[in-house]
PDB file of C-alpha atoms (C1' of nucleotides) in Angstrom:
ATOM      1  CA  UNK A 241     277.972 177.952 -16.411  1.00  0.00           C
ATOM      2  CA  UNK A 242     275.432 175.708 -18.073  1.00  0.00           C
ATOM      3  CA  UNK A 243     271.816 175.470 -17.039  1.00  0.00           C
ATOM      4  CA  UNK A 244     270.007 172.201 -17.505  1.00  0.00           C
ATOM      5  CA  UNK A 245     266.384 171.916 -16.618  1.00  0.00           C
ATOM      6  CA  UNK A 246     266.577 168.135 -16.546  1.00  0.00           C
ATOM      7  CA  UNK A 247     268.785 168.305 -13.463  1.00  0.00           C
ATOM      8  CA  UNK A 248     266.809 168.223 -10.259  1.00  0.00           C
ATOM      9  CA  UNK A 249     268.580 171.116  -8.549  1.00  0.00           C
ATOM     10  CA  UNK A 250     269.037 173.444 -11.505  1.00  0.00           C
ATOM     11  CA  UNK A 251     267.662 176.931 -10.749  1.00  0.00           C
ATOM     12  CA  UNK A 252     266.027 176.928 -14.169  1.00  0.00           C
ATOM     13  CA  UNK A 253     263.558 174.299 -13.078  1.00  0.00           C
ATOM     14  CA  UNK A 254     261.466 176.469 -10.754  1.00  0.00           C
ATOM     15  CA  UNK A 255     261.332 179.162 -13.405  1.00  0.00           C
ATOM     16  CA  UNK A 256     260.178 176.673 -16.024  1.00  0.00           C
ATOM     17  CA  UNK A 257     257.502 175.579 -13.619  1.00  0.00           C
ATOM     18  CA  UNK A 258     256.337 179.137 -13.074  1.00  0.00           C
ATOM     19  CA  UNK A 259     256.092 179.692 -16.808  1.00  0.00           C
ATOM     20  CA  UNK A 260     254.498 176.388 -17.738  1.00  0.00           C
ATOM     21  CA  UNK A 261     252.524 175.843 -14.575  1.00  0.00           C
ATOM     22  CA  UNK A 262     248.768 175.567 -14.496  1.00  0.00           C
ATOM     23  CA  UNK A 263     248.166 179.305 -14.205  1.00  0.00           C
ATOM     24  CA  UNK A 264     251.542 180.650 -15.290  1.00  0.00           C
ATOM     25  CA  UNK A 265     251.141 179.708 -18.926  1.00  0.00           C
ATOM     26  CA  UNK A 266     247.662 181.190 -19.156  1.00  0.00           C
ATOM     27  CA  UNK A 267     248.689 184.365 -17.344  1.00  0.00           C
ATOM     28  CA  UNK A 268     251.669 184.893 -19.626  1.00  0.00           C
ATOM     29  CA  UNK A 269     249.509 184.146 -22.633  1.00  0.00           C
ATOM     30  CA  UNK A 270     246.859 186.622 -21.556  1.00  0.00           C
ATOM     31  CA  UNK A 271     249.415 189.418 -21.248  1.00  0.00           C
ATOM     32  CA  UNK A 272     250.982 188.932 -24.660  1.00  0.00           C
ATOM     33  CA  UNK A 273     248.727 191.486 -26.317  1.00  0.00           C
ATOM     34  CA  UNK A 274     249.338 194.258 -23.846  1.00  0.00           C
ATOM     35  CA  UNK A 275     248.935 195.280 -20.196  1.00  0.00           C
ATOM     36  CA  UNK A 276     245.996 194.131 -18.127  1.00  0.00           C
ATOM     37  CA  UNK A 277     244.744 195.012 -14.682  1.00  0.00           C
ATOM     38  CA  UNK A 278     244.262 192.461 -11.932  1.00  0.00           C
ATOM     39  CA  UNK A 279     240.576 191.853 -12.440  1.00  0.00           C
ATOM     40  CA  UNK A 280     240.882 191.951 -16.212  1.00  0.00           C
ATOM     41  CA  UNK A 281     243.382 189.132 -15.897  1.00  0.00           C
ATOM     42  CA  UNK A 282     241.044 187.251 -13.615  1.00  0.00           C
ATOM     43  CA  UNK A 283     238.321 187.339 -16.217  1.00  0.00           C
ATOM     44  CA  UNK A 284     240.633 186.345 -19.066  1.00  0.00           C
ATOM     45  CA  UNK A 285     242.182 183.437 -17.228  1.00  0.00           C
ATOM     46  CA  UNK A 286     238.910 181.658 -16.733  1.00  0.00           C
ATOM     47  CA  UNK A 287     238.765 179.723 -13.478  1.00  0.00           C
ATOM     48  CA  UNK A 288     241.686 181.250 -11.621  1.00  0.00           C
ATOM     49  CA  UNK A 289     241.074 182.335  -8.026  1.00  0.00           C
ATOM     50  CA  UNK A 290     242.274 185.643  -6.602  1.00  0.00           C
ATOM     51  CA  UNK A 291     244.760 183.810  -4.480  1.00  0.00           C
ATOM     52  CA  UNK A 292     246.330 181.800  -7.273  1.00  0.00           C
ATOM     53  CA  UNK A 293     246.466 184.751  -9.653  1.00  0.00           C
ATOM     54  CA  UNK A 294     248.187 186.820  -7.001  1.00  0.00           C
ATOM     55  CA  UNK A 295     250.726 184.087  -6.267  1.00  0.00           C
ATOM     56  CA  UNK A 296     251.341 183.444  -9.947  1.00  0.00           C
ATOM     57  CA  UNK A 297     251.943 187.112 -10.684  1.00  0.00           C
ATOM     58  CA  UNK A 298     254.357 187.436  -7.783  1.00  0.00           C
ATOM     59  CA  UNK A 299     256.418 184.469  -8.964  1.00  0.00           C
ATOM     60  CA  UNK A 300     256.528 185.798 -12.519  1.00  0.00           C
ATOM     61  CA  UNK A 301     257.433 189.266 -11.301  1.00  0.00           C
ATOM     62  CA  UNK A 302     260.248 187.862  -9.209  1.00  0.00           C
ATOM     63  CA  UNK A 303     261.583 185.985 -12.227  1.00  0.00           C
ATOM     64  CA  UNK A 304     261.665 189.236 -14.186  1.00  0.00           C
ATOM     65  CA  UNK A 305     259.002 188.123 -16.658  1.00  0.00           C
ATOM     66  CA  UNK A 306     256.186 190.410 -15.567  1.00  0.00           C
ATOM     67  CA  UNK A 307     256.313 194.049 -14.573  1.00  0.00           C
ATOM     68  CA  UNK A 308     253.918 195.357 -11.953  1.00  0.00           C
ATOM     69  CA  UNK A 309     252.968 199.005 -12.181  1.00  0.00           C
ATOM     70  CA  UNK A 310     250.945 200.259  -9.205  1.00  0.00           C
ATOM     71  CA  UNK A 311     249.468 203.736  -9.245  1.00  0.00           C
ATOM     72  CA  UNK A 312     249.048 205.178  -5.751  1.00  0.00           C
ATOM     73  CA  UNK A 313     245.555 206.416  -6.526  1.00  0.00           C
ATOM     74  CA  UNK A 314     242.290 205.731  -4.823  1.00  0.00           C
ATOM     75  CA  UNK A 315     240.833 203.388  -5.908  1.00  0.00           C
ATOM     76  CA  UNK A 316     244.119 201.660  -6.680  1.00  0.00           C
ATOM     77  CA  UNK A 317     245.048 200.798 -10.237  1.00  0.00           C
ATOM     78  CA  UNK A 318     247.669 198.187 -11.015  1.00  0.00           C
ATOM     79  CA  UNK A 319     248.774 197.300 -14.519  1.00  0.00           C
ATOM     80  CA  UNK A 320     250.617 194.102 -15.308  1.00  0.00           C
ATOM     81  CA  UNK A 321     252.908 194.062 -18.321  1.00  0.00           C
ATOM     82  CA  UNK A 322     255.331 191.571 -19.790  1.00  0.00           C
ATOM     83  CA  UNK A 323     258.964 192.595 -19.613  1.00  0.00           C
ATOM     84  CA  UNK A 324     260.984 192.196 -22.834  1.00  0.00           C
ATOM     85  CA  UNK A 325     262.169 188.830 -21.553  1.00  0.00           C
ATOM     86  CA  UNK A 326     258.613 187.933 -20.643  1.00  0.00           C
ATOM     87  CA  UNK A 327     257.386 188.927 -24.082  1.00  0.00           C
ATOM     88  CA  UNK A 328     259.877 186.640 -25.817  1.00  0.00           C
ATOM     89  CA  UNK A 329     258.957 183.838 -23.455  1.00  0.00           C
ATOM     90  CA  UNK A 330     255.233 184.364 -23.910  1.00  0.00           C
ATOM     91  CA  UNK A 331     255.547 184.211 -27.668  1.00  0.00           C
ATOM     92  CA  UNK A 332     257.220 180.818 -27.487  1.00  0.00           C
ATOM     93  CA  UNK A 333     254.513 179.698 -25.101  1.00  0.00           C
ATOM     94  CA  UNK A 334     251.795 180.997 -27.406  1.00  0.00           C
ATOM     95  CA  UNK A 335     253.284 179.099 -30.318  1.00  0.00           C
ATOM     96  CA  UNK A 336     252.870 175.951 -28.259  1.00  0.00           C
ATOM     97  CA  UNK A 337     249.342 176.833 -27.171  1.00  0.00           C
ATOM     98  CA  UNK A 338     248.163 177.661 -30.674  1.00  0.00           C
ATOM     99  CA  UNK A 339     249.720 174.502 -32.024  1.00  0.00           C
ATOM    100  CA  UNK A 340     247.848 172.398 -29.488  1.00  0.00           C
ATOM    101  CA  UNK A 341     244.580 174.218 -30.073  1.00  0.00           C
ATOM    102  CA  UNK A 342     244.934 173.660 -33.802  1.00  0.00           C
ATOM    103  CA  UNK A 343     245.598 169.952 -33.352  1.00  0.00           C
ATOM    104  CA  UNK A 344     242.921 169.261 -30.766  1.00  0.00           C
ATOM    105  CA  UNK A 345     240.815 167.224 -33.210  1.00  0.00           C
ATOM    106  CA  UNK A 346     243.713 164.785 -33.500  1.00  0.00           C
ATOM    107  CA  UNK A 347     244.118 164.708 -29.738  1.00  0.00           C
ATOM    108  CA  UNK A 348     240.447 164.010 -29.117  1.00  0.00           C
ATOM    109  CA  UNK A 349     240.495 161.228 -31.665  1.00  0.00           C
ATOM    110  CA  UNK A 350     243.531 159.682 -29.982  1.00  0.00           C
ATOM    111  CA  UNK A 351     241.777 159.871 -26.624  1.00  0.00           C
ATOM    112  CA  UNK A 352     238.722 158.072 -27.970  1.00  0.00           C
ATOM    113  CA  UNK A 353     240.863 155.366 -29.533  1.00  0.00           C
ATOM    114  CA  UNK A 354     242.726 154.958 -26.247  1.00  0.00           C
ATOM    115  CA  UNK A 355     239.556 154.742 -24.180  1.00  0.00           C
ATOM    116  CA  UNK A 356     237.990 152.252 -26.537  1.00  0.00           C
ATOM    117  CA  UNK A 357     240.690 149.664 -25.913  1.00  0.00           C
TER     118      UNK A 357
ATOM    119  CA  UNK B 277     234.705 174.575 -33.809  1.00  0.00           C
ATOM    120  CA  UNK B 278     237.237 176.774 -32.059  1.00  0.00           C
ATOM    121  CA  UNK B 279     239.366 175.646 -29.161  1.00  0.00           C
ATOM    122  CA  UNK B 280     240.387 178.201 -26.570  1.00  0.00           C
ATOM    123  CA  UNK B 281     242.609 177.189 -23.734  1.00  0.00           C
ATOM    124  CA  UNK B 282     241.665 180.272 -21.734  1.00  0.00           C
ATOM    125  CA  UNK B 283     238.147 178.898 -21.320  1.00  0.00           C
ATOM    126  CA  UNK B 284     237.732 176.818 -18.211  1.00  0.00           C
ATOM    127  CA  UNK B 285     235.932 173.919 -19.831  1.00  0.00           C
ATOM    128  CA  UNK B 286     237.815 173.731 -23.118  1.00  0.00           C
ATOM    129  CA  UNK B 287     239.144 170.204 -23.747  1.00  0.00           C
ATOM    130  CA  UNK B 288     242.448 171.724 -24.794  1.00  0.00           C
ATOM    131  CA  UNK B 289     243.194 172.767 -21.241  1.00  0.00           C
ATOM    132  CA  UNK B 290     243.871 169.310 -19.781  1.00  0.00           C
ATOM    133  CA  UNK B 291     246.093 168.518 -22.746  1.00  0.00           C
ATOM    134  CA  UNK B 292     248.058 171.725 -22.262  1.00  0.00           C
ATOM    135  CA  UNK B 293     248.482 170.760 -18.635  1.00  0.00           C
ATOM    136  CA  UNK B 294     249.780 167.324 -19.559  1.00  0.00           C
ATOM    137  CA  UNK B 295     252.308 168.840 -21.918  1.00  0.00           C
ATOM    138  CA  UNK B 296     253.423 171.719 -19.719  1.00  0.00           C
ATOM    139  CA  UNK B 297     252.975 170.047 -16.355  1.00  0.00           C
ATOM    140  CA  UNK B 298     255.799 169.472 -13.950  1.00  0.00           C
ATOM    141  CA  UNK B 299     256.813 166.099 -15.434  1.00  0.00           C
ATOM    142  CA  UNK B 300     255.115 166.309 -18.812  1.00  0.00           C
ATOM    143  CA  UNK B 301     257.408 168.968 -20.213  1.00  0.00           C
ATOM    144  CA  UNK B 302     260.548 167.168 -19.076  1.00  0.00           C
ATOM    145  CA  UNK B 303     259.296 163.825 -20.357  1.00  0.00           C
ATOM    146  CA  UNK B 304     258.458 165.250 -23.774  1.00  0.00           C
ATOM    147  CA  UNK B 305     261.784 167.034 -23.859  1.00  0.00           C
ATOM    148  CA  UNK B 306     263.693 163.896 -22.979  1.00  0.00           C
ATOM    149  CA  UNK B 307     262.086 161.981 -25.841  1.00  0.00           C
ATOM    150  CA  UNK B 308     262.810 164.559 -28.521  1.00  0.00           C
ATOM    151  CA  UNK B 309     266.085 162.923 -29.555  1.00  0.00           C
ATOM    152  CA  UNK B 310     264.681 159.448 -29.970  1.00  0.00           C
ATOM    153  CA  UNK B 311     263.021 156.549 -28.146  1.00  0.00           C
ATOM    154  CA  UNK B 312     263.847 155.739 -24.543  1.00  0.00           C
ATOM    155  CA  UNK B 313     262.963 152.887 -22.256  1.00  0.00           C
ATOM    156  CA  UNK B 314     261.174 153.372 -18.962  1.00  0.00           C
ATOM    157  CA  UNK B 315     264.218 153.374 -16.728  1.00  0.00           C
ATOM    158  CA  UNK B 316     266.235 155.425 -19.188  1.00  0.00           C
ATOM    159  CA  UNK B 317     263.546 158.046 -18.948  1.00  0.00           C
ATOM    160  CA  UNK B 318     263.618 157.845 -15.189  1.00  0.00           C
ATOM    161  CA  UNK B 319     267.298 158.638 -15.152  1.00  0.00           C
ATOM    162  CA  UNK B 320     266.991 161.462 -17.666  1.00  0.00           C
ATOM    163  CA  UNK B 321     264.122 163.162 -15.911  1.00  0.00           C
ATOM    164  CA  UNK B 322     266.014 163.689 -12.698  1.00  0.00           C
ATOM    165  CA  UNK B 323     263.780 163.474  -9.644  1.00  0.00           C
ATOM    166  CA  UNK B 324     260.716 161.798 -11.131  1.00  0.00           C
ATOM    167  CA  UNK B 325     259.275 158.836  -9.240  1.00  0.00           C
ATOM    168  CA  UNK B 326     258.148 155.621 -10.919  1.00  0.00           C
ATOM    169  CA  UNK B 327     254.584 156.458 -10.139  1.00  0.00           C
ATOM    170  CA  UNK B 328     254.621 159.935 -11.632  1.00  0.00           C
ATOM    171  CA  UNK B 329     256.528 158.860 -14.721  1.00  0.00           C
ATOM    172  CA  UNK B 330     254.035 156.090 -15.304  1.00  0.00           C
ATOM    173  CA  UNK B 331     251.066 158.424 -14.891  1.00  0.00           C
ATOM    174  CA  UNK B 332     252.647 161.075 -17.076  1.00  0.00           C
ATOM    175  CA  UNK B 333     253.361 158.616 -19.868  1.00  0.00           C
ATOM    176  CA  UNK B 334     249.820 157.278 -19.759  1.00  0.00           C
ATOM    177  CA  UNK B 335     248.346 160.759 -20.071  1.00  0.00           C
ATOM    178  CA  UNK B 336     250.640 161.644 -22.960  1.00  0.00           C
ATOM    179  CA  UNK B 337     249.907 158.354 -24.675  1.00  0.00           C
ATOM    180  CA  UNK B 338     246.184 158.930 -24.345  1.00  0.00           C
ATOM    181  CA  UNK B 339     246.572 162.380 -25.911  1.00  0.00           C
ATOM    182  CA  UNK B 340     248.347 160.797 -28.880  1.00  0.00           C
ATOM    183  CA  UNK B 341     251.659 162.507 -28.158  1.00  0.00           C
ATOM    184  CA  UNK B 342     253.655 159.468 -27.076  1.00  0.00           C
ATOM    185  CA  UNK B 343     253.673 155.993 -28.551  1.00  0.00           C
ATOM    186  CA  UNK B 344     254.243 153.012 -26.282  1.00  0.00           C
ATOM    187  CA  UNK B 345     255.873 149.967 -27.854  1.00  0.00           C
ATOM    188  CA  UNK B 346     255.923 146.931 -25.571  1.00  0.00           C
ATOM    189  CA  UNK B 347     257.791 143.824 -26.625  1.00  0.00           C
ATOM    190  CA  UNK B 348     256.310 140.653 -25.111  1.00  0.00           C
ATOM    191  CA  UNK B 349     259.732 139.345 -24.159  1.00  0.00           C
ATOM    192  CA  UNK B 350     261.132 138.282 -20.849  1.00  0.00           C
ATOM    193  CA  UNK B 351     262.466 140.470 -19.353  1.00  0.00           C
ATOM    194  CA  UNK B 352     260.012 142.966 -20.817  1.00  0.00           C
ATOM    195  CA  UNK B 353     261.230 145.817 -22.988  1.00  0.00           C
ATOM    196  CA  UNK B 354     259.124 148.909 -23.569  1.00  0.00           C
ATOM    197  CA  UNK B 355     260.172 151.766 -25.820  1.00  0.00           C
ATOM    198  CA  UNK B 356     258.539 155.178 -25.630  1.00  0.00           C
ATOM    199  CA  UNK B 357     258.577 157.324 -28.735  1.00  0.00           C
ATOM    200  CA  UNK B 358     257.067 160.643 -29.685  1.00  0.00           C
ATOM    201  CA  UNK B 359     254.335 160.468 -32.305  1.00  0.00           C
ATOM    202  CA  UNK B 360     254.638 162.946 -35.188  1.00  0.00           C
ATOM    203  CA  UNK B 361     252.267 165.245 -33.304  1.00  0.00           C
ATOM    204  CA  UNK B 362     254.288 164.744 -30.171  1.00  0.00           C
ATOM    205  CA  UNK B 363     257.498 165.546 -31.994  1.00  0.00           C
ATOM    206  CA  UNK B 364     256.150 168.862 -33.255  1.00  0.00           C
ATOM    207  CA  UNK B 365     254.879 169.687 -29.803  1.00  0.00           C
ATOM    208  CA  UNK B 366     258.140 168.737 -28.122  1.00  0.00           C
ATOM    209  CA  UNK B 367     260.110 170.958 -30.448  1.00  0.00           C
ATOM    210  CA  UNK B 368     258.016 173.970 -29.515  1.00  0.00           C
ATOM    211  CA  UNK B 369     258.466 173.044 -25.877  1.00  0.00           C
ATOM    212  CA  UNK B 370     262.215 172.677 -26.317  1.00  0.00           C
ATOM    213  CA  UNK B 371     262.417 176.099 -27.905  1.00  0.00           C
ATOM    214  CA  UNK B 372     260.869 177.480 -24.740  1.00  0.00           C
ATOM    215  CA  UNK B 373     263.142 175.454 -22.466  1.00  0.00           C
ATOM    216  CA  UNK B 374     266.301 176.448 -24.281  1.00  0.00           C
ATOM    217  CA  UNK B 375     265.260 180.069 -24.299  1.00  0.00           C
ATOM    218  CA  UNK B 376     264.765 180.030 -20.552  1.00  0.00           C
ATOM    219  CA  UNK B 377     268.026 178.201 -19.917  1.00  0.00           C
ATOM    220  CA  UNK B 378     269.877 180.746 -22.023  1.00  0.00           C
ATOM    221  CA  UNK B 379     268.313 183.653 -20.151  1.00  0.00           C
ATOM    222  CA  UNK B 380     268.704 182.277 -16.643  1.00  0.00           C
ATOM    223  CA  UNK B 381     271.395 184.844 -15.744  1.00  0.00           C
ATOM    224  CA  UNK B 382     268.825 187.575 -16.320  1.00  0.00           C
ATOM    225  CA  UNK B 383     266.253 185.676 -14.302  1.00  0.00           C
ATOM    226  CA  UNK B 384     268.588 185.168 -11.359  1.00  0.00           C
ATOM    227  CA  UNK B 385     269.500 188.823 -11.392  1.00  0.00           C
ATOM    228  CA  UNK B 386     265.822 189.795 -11.374  1.00  0.00           C
ATOM    229  CA  UNK B 387     265.223 187.461  -8.435  1.00  0.00           C
ATOM    230  CA  UNK B 388     268.027 189.042  -6.442  1.00  0.00           C
ATOM    231  CA  UNK B 389     266.761 192.529  -7.153  1.00  0.00           C
ATOM    232  CA  UNK B 390     263.260 191.444  -6.105  1.00  0.00           C
ATOM    233  CA  UNK B 391     264.449 189.853  -2.881  1.00  0.00           C
ATOM    234  CA  UNK B 392     266.588 192.881  -1.987  1.00  0.00           C
ATOM    235  CA  UNK B 393     263.560 195.168  -1.837  1.00  0.00           C
TER     236      UNK B 393
ATOM    237  C1'  DC C  81     262.815 145.333 -16.598  1.00  0.00           C
ATOM    238  C1'  DA C  82     258.557 147.639 -16.298  1.00  0.00           C
ATOM    239  C1'  DG C  83     255.576 148.599 -13.987  1.00  0.00           C
ATOM    240  C1'  DT C  84     251.163 148.386 -10.159  1.00  0.00           C
ATOM    241  C1'  DA C  85     249.345 148.776  -5.340  1.00  0.00           C
ATOM    242  C1'  DT C  86     249.237 150.850  -1.042  1.00  0.00           C
ATOM    243  C1'  DC C  87     250.004 154.166   2.244  1.00  0.00           C
ATOM    244  C1'  DC C  88     250.847 158.554   3.795  1.00  0.00           C
ATOM    245  C1'  DT C  89     252.344 163.462   3.838  1.00  0.00           C
ATOM    246  C1'  DG C  90     252.726 168.041   1.986  1.00  0.00           C
ATOM    247  C1'  DT C  91     251.231 171.226  -1.140  1.00  0.00           C
ATOM    248  C1'  DT C  92     247.839 173.125  -4.167  1.00  0.00           C
ATOM    249  C1'  DG C  93     244.189 175.628  -4.575  1.00  0.00           C
ATOM    250  C1'  DG C  94     239.134 177.026  -3.935  1.00  0.00           C
ATOM    251  C1'  DA C  95     235.768 179.652  -0.871  1.00  0.00           C
ATOM    252  C1'  DT C  96     235.063 183.110   2.094  1.00  0.00           C
ATOM    253  C1'  DA C  97     235.842 187.127   4.670  1.00  0.00           C
ATOM    254  C1'  DC C  98     238.325 191.133   5.377  1.00  0.00           C
ATOM    255  C1'  DT C  99     241.557 195.562   4.458  1.00  0.00           C
ATOM    256  C1'  DG C 100     243.610 199.902   2.410  1.00  0.00           C
TER     257       DG C 100
ATOM    258  C1'  DC D 207     239.880 197.973  -7.149  1.00  0.00           C
ATOM    259  C1'  DA D 208     243.505 195.103  -5.686  1.00  0.00           C
ATOM    260  C1'  DG D 209     244.669 192.473  -3.059  1.00  0.00           C
ATOM    261  C1'  DT D 210     245.748 189.628   1.947  1.00  0.00           C
ATOM    262  C1'  DA D 211     244.321 186.222   5.580  1.00  0.00           C
ATOM    263  C1'  DT D 212     242.368 182.098   7.010  1.00  0.00           C
ATOM    264  C1'  DC D 213     240.448 177.717   6.732  1.00  0.00           C
ATOM    265  C1'  DC D 214     239.831 173.413   4.736  1.00  0.00           C
ATOM    266  C1'  DA D 215     239.255 169.763   1.091  1.00  0.00           C
ATOM    267  C1'  DA D 216     241.370 167.570  -2.643  1.00  0.00           C
ATOM    268  C1'  DC D 217     245.031 165.990  -4.942  1.00  0.00           C
ATOM    269  C1'  DA D 218     249.840 165.640  -6.206  1.00  0.00           C
ATOM    270  C1'  DG D 219     253.437 163.026  -5.384  1.00  0.00           C
ATOM    271  C1'  DG D 220     257.171 160.332  -2.613  1.00  0.00           C
ATOM    272  C1'  DA D 221     258.493 155.801  -0.297  1.00  0.00           C
ATOM    273  C1'  DT D 222     258.038 151.221  -0.109  1.00  0.00           C
ATOM    274  C1'  DA D 223     256.700 146.740  -1.296  1.00  0.00           C
ATOM    275  C1'  DC D 224     255.175 143.665  -4.566  1.00  0.00           C
ATOM    276  C1'  DT D 225     254.126 141.284  -9.457  1.00  0.00           C
ATOM    277  C1'  DG D 226     254.515 139.349 -14.316  1.00  0.00           C
TER     278       DG D 226
END
DNA sequence: CAGTATCCTGTTGGATACTG
DNA sequence: CAGTATCCAACAGGATACTG
């Protein structure tokens, strides 16, 4: 069986969207250096709401990319970790992110040229 | 100057969203093997509407990732190409896409285990 | 062919309040 | 702390019709 993300109904497409989506990519990226708790993640992923972070983590957990470790203590403590598959994925994502960050001067220049037309 | 996509106001964040967004990633991926015309792209990126493809291409062109080459003929002919920066970016994106496609069996298994809880 | 314009619906997603 | 529940505004995005 071949998976092809360019096909509308391929099951890989939702997963790609979870990984590359607005909050998915930043969440994966934030976890690449080790486990984080819910509110630590919220602070790292600047701008995310509780609701969206929760939804994002659930989708990534369901895809087997993130592992959720809840301690039944009071107050509760939940650590989020990348699974091995998630770690590999996050590293590819980070390569993309770092590449874009490094080339932002070029991007900004292109935007100015475009807007000046 | 340092760019950091995890910061809410960093100019790199919109660009990351263009590249990784629902249609951006597929559009970049479709162009990695060479130029395509508008309707060729539409067929490759299964499910995209004219409107979204047009918007996506404009955003990517503004970021300097895609080059738009319009011939003033009748009927019109427009070729979309990746810029050198776009080509580098698309290759990193493709690495991610291919990795996910290859690991989809693991993902589907994780989803089933999650849903069975 | 390569779009743009318009309309309209569904989803995204933020704010707020509340729970274990 | 780590969420869930609810409400609502904004926007994404599809369908259709039209233009150069």
